[in-house]
């Protein structure tokens, strides 16, 4: 069976370099035959992995859509690559909430794939859309995917694209989605990606209040290939339990 993909998204945490090194060291030690673990620290802590004997698989939480130039505050794909990063989260809802558009996300995916990075593309609906029902959710997520993936090189996406389904209302709230509902969405995403982009069985992760108590209920659903873990990835013990429970 294919390994499950577990992504630790630290977001803007922890506060200090020493705390980050401690967390990275602990999470780099986690091993599982059943899971591929990808750690996504903030940019400023990515280089800490160079200090470890066993380097973890590293992801970044974002990237800029241009290769170089006058873009104050931004980070390029080659900068990430030079730090040993092999995955990048693109289009997280917390970035979309800051104004990131599907057009920008589309350009970020393109430059990341061209650089050989694995892309973890986040999609997911707000509570308002969720309340309108299944059809509205599919329409919303389908439209995000279409806009973000349009014009991308299918051969690159085939091996390098992962989609994370993250209902916004489930992120950081302690109220995870019903695993059956997420599995249905994972099926919908796979179908859409297959029909529109001719990519078979794109890996789909679930994200939103994942913890050691609910991880199995998500990963046991067919079609859910892993999880994007936020808050619980900041607690070494809890994250260790998630990995152990897989
Ligand atoms: P959470 O975050 O696990 O804290 O809900 C998930 C995410 O935003 O990726």
XYZ file of C-alpha atoms and ligand atoms in Angstrom:
255
model
C 0.000 0.000 0.000
C 1.224 3.516 -0.769
C 2.562 5.428 2.188
C 0.255 8.025 3.701
C 1.495 11.603 3.374
C 1.591 13.564 6.617
C 2.401 17.258 6.377
C 3.245 19.279 9.479
C 2.329 22.917 8.872
C 3.841 24.937 11.705
C 2.382 28.192 10.347
C 4.002 31.200 12.120
C 5.351 29.121 15.011
C 7.289 28.659 17.250
C 8.575 32.015 18.481
C 12.290 31.338 18.828
C 15.059 29.584 16.978
C 15.854 27.337 19.923
C 12.237 26.204 20.191
C 12.171 25.555 16.439
C 15.360 23.510 16.593
C 13.941 21.425 19.421
C 10.699 20.783 17.529
C 12.510 20.011 14.284
C 14.882 17.627 16.023
C 11.991 15.749 17.644
C 9.927 15.536 14.460
C 12.906 14.552 12.304
C 13.301 11.510 14.523
C 9.792 10.231 13.829
C 9.827 7.264 11.514
C 7.011 5.225 10.057
C 6.812 2.513 7.440
C 3.298 3.672 6.691
C 3.848 7.414 6.378
C 5.951 9.954 4.546
C 6.413 12.876 6.918
C 6.984 16.365 5.535
C 7.843 19.198 7.918
C 6.950 22.766 6.921
C 8.545 25.313 9.263
C 8.429 29.074 8.622
C 11.031 30.309 6.101
C 13.312 31.608 8.830
C 13.720 28.152 10.373
C 14.178 26.075 7.213
C 17.956 26.218 7.401
C 17.954 24.659 10.871
C 17.532 21.262 9.271
C 21.138 21.579 8.094
C 22.177 21.207 11.735
C 20.531 17.823 12.115
C 22.134 14.468 11.500
C 18.913 13.038 10.104
C 17.377 15.718 7.976
C 13.591 15.612 7.679
C 11.814 15.974 4.354
C 11.271 19.733 4.220
C 8.412 21.781 2.858
C 7.836 25.535 2.710
C 4.528 27.215 3.491
C 4.538 29.430 0.404
C 6.743 30.638 -2.448
C 6.746 33.617 -4.788
C 5.752 33.381 -8.467
C 8.821 35.114 -9.910
C 12.314 33.647 -10.026
C 14.195 36.787 -8.923
C 14.145 40.548 -8.894
C 12.634 43.514 -7.111
C 10.078 41.730 -4.914
C 10.712 42.906 -1.378
C 9.961 40.310 1.229
C 9.397 37.412 -1.150
C 11.211 34.063 -1.407
C 11.936 32.232 -4.675
C 11.883 28.584 -5.691
C 15.668 28.488 -6.071
C 16.130 29.912 -2.562
C 13.914 27.115 -1.246
C 15.760 24.496 -3.247
C 19.107 25.713 -1.960
C 17.855 25.066 1.576
C 16.927 21.481 0.755
C 13.195 22.104 0.426
C 11.378 19.596 -1.785
C 7.706 20.414 -1.086
C 5.767 23.651 -1.009
C 2.285 24.434 0.289
C 0.486 26.743 -2.129
C -2.882 28.454 -1.732
C -3.444 27.828 1.954
C -6.721 29.446 3.012
C -4.869 31.647 5.494
C -2.958 33.138 2.567
C -6.074 33.380 0.419
C -7.680 35.287 3.314
C -4.828 37.805 3.075
C -5.778 38.453 -0.521
C -3.889 35.815 -2.501
C -5.783 35.173 -5.729
C -6.210 32.034 -7.828
C -4.256 33.820 -10.555
C -1.263 34.208 -8.240
C -1.685 30.647 -6.997
C -1.681 29.426 -10.587
C 1.624 31.230 -11.241
C 3.137 29.897 -8.011
C 2.223 26.327 -8.927
C 3.792 26.760 -12.338
C 7.119 28.089 -11.083
C 7.263 25.468 -8.316
C 6.620 22.597 -10.739
C 9.162 24.005 -13.200
C 11.717 24.004 -10.375
C 10.931 20.368 -9.603
C 9.242 21.052 -6.269
C 6.314 18.944 -5.107
C 3.237 21.134 -4.762
C 0.665 20.764 -1.992
C -2.253 22.777 -3.336
C -4.834 23.720 -0.692
C -8.506 24.124 -1.537
C -11.587 24.279 0.639
C -14.824 26.094 1.282
C -15.937 28.615 3.911
C -18.672 27.868 6.423
C -21.158 29.925 4.387
C -20.574 27.713 1.338
C -20.636 24.578 3.487
C -24.063 25.519 4.813
C -25.409 25.698 1.269
C -24.805 21.962 0.890
C -22.845 19.379 -1.041
C -23.500 20.801 -4.512
C -22.281 24.264 -3.484
C -19.136 22.823 -1.874
C -18.270 20.826 -4.989
C -18.879 23.812 -7.204
C -16.665 26.037 -5.051
C -13.786 23.566 -4.738
C -14.077 22.612 -8.403
C -13.785 26.224 -9.428
C -10.700 26.767 -7.228
C -9.033 23.701 -8.738
C -9.877 24.696 -12.288
C -8.447 28.193 -11.809
C -5.344 27.034 -9.965
C -4.506 24.180 -12.329
C -5.415 25.663 -15.662
C -2.521 25.788 -18.153
C -0.197 23.706 -15.977
C 1.976 21.014 -17.502
C 0.087 17.765 -16.887
C 3.220 15.636 -17.067
C 4.779 17.659 -14.233
C 1.573 17.640 -12.202
C 1.266 13.887 -12.583
C 4.159 13.104 -10.295
C 4.431 16.327 -8.283
C 0.942 17.489 -7.385
C -0.851 16.777 -4.123
C -4.211 18.375 -3.306
C -5.125 19.161 0.295
C -8.847 19.455 0.931
C -9.158 21.794 3.896
C -12.636 23.074 4.741
C -11.870 26.514 6.172
C -14.411 26.128 8.968
C -12.567 23.045 10.239
C -9.125 24.692 10.438
C -7.982 25.472 13.957
C -11.484 25.123 15.361
C -11.268 21.665 16.932
C -14.273 20.729 14.783
C -12.976 18.405 12.086
C -15.090 17.511 9.064
C -16.988 14.217 9.080
C -14.504 11.701 7.603
C -17.154 10.340 5.189
C -17.823 13.861 3.874
C -14.112 14.505 3.332
C -13.753 11.136 1.634
C -16.578 12.076 -0.715
C -14.811 15.356 -1.479
C -11.534 13.496 -2.030
C -13.353 11.295 -4.539
C -14.809 14.357 -6.231
C -11.365 16.020 -6.448
C -9.761 12.887 -7.914
C -12.555 12.584 -10.464
C -12.337 16.220 -11.490
C -8.549 16.135 -11.820
C -8.810 12.945 -13.859
C -11.482 14.304 -16.186
C -10.116 17.812 -16.640
C -6.384 17.199 -16.501
C -6.062 13.484 -17.322
C -4.202 12.747 -14.105
C -5.090 9.437 -12.485
C -5.523 9.222 -8.762
C -4.018 12.523 -7.597
C -3.127 12.178 -3.885
C -5.665 14.013 -1.726
C -4.986 14.985 1.886
C -7.491 16.088 4.490
C -6.716 19.089 6.702
C -8.615 20.771 9.535
C -8.318 19.936 13.259
C -6.550 16.629 12.697
C -5.260 15.057 15.914
C -4.156 11.686 17.278
C -7.757 10.829 18.149
C -9.251 11.339 14.690
C -6.348 10.614 12.310
C -7.327 6.971 11.787
C -10.928 7.845 11.003
C -9.695 9.997 8.110
C -6.921 7.782 6.818
C -9.111 4.682 6.844
C -11.403 6.296 4.271
C -10.674 5.245 0.745
C -9.485 8.211 -1.286
C -7.831 10.075 1.595
C -4.097 9.708 1.105
C -2.839 11.664 4.079
C -3.317 14.701 6.287
C -2.201 18.296 6.619
C -1.704 18.909 10.318
C -1.528 22.419 11.786
C -1.903 22.932 15.539
C -1.177 19.320 16.478
C 2.161 19.440 14.655
C 3.461 21.939 17.212
C 3.130 19.475 20.062
C 5.819 16.845 19.783
C 3.979 14.236 21.821
C 0.710 14.680 19.980
C 2.353 14.670 16.558
C 4.296 11.554 17.530
C 1.013 9.879 18.463
C -0.504 10.808 15.115
C 2.388 9.100 13.336
C 2.225 6.092 15.634
C -1.503 5.667 15.083
C -1.240 5.524 11.301
P -5.223 22.754 12.038
O -4.655 23.455 10.703
O -4.716 21.338 12.033
O -4.654 23.553 13.154
O -6.708 22.820 11.974
C -4.623 22.771 9.491
C -4.088 23.669 8.416
O -4.421 24.849 8.367
O -3.303 23.234 7.572
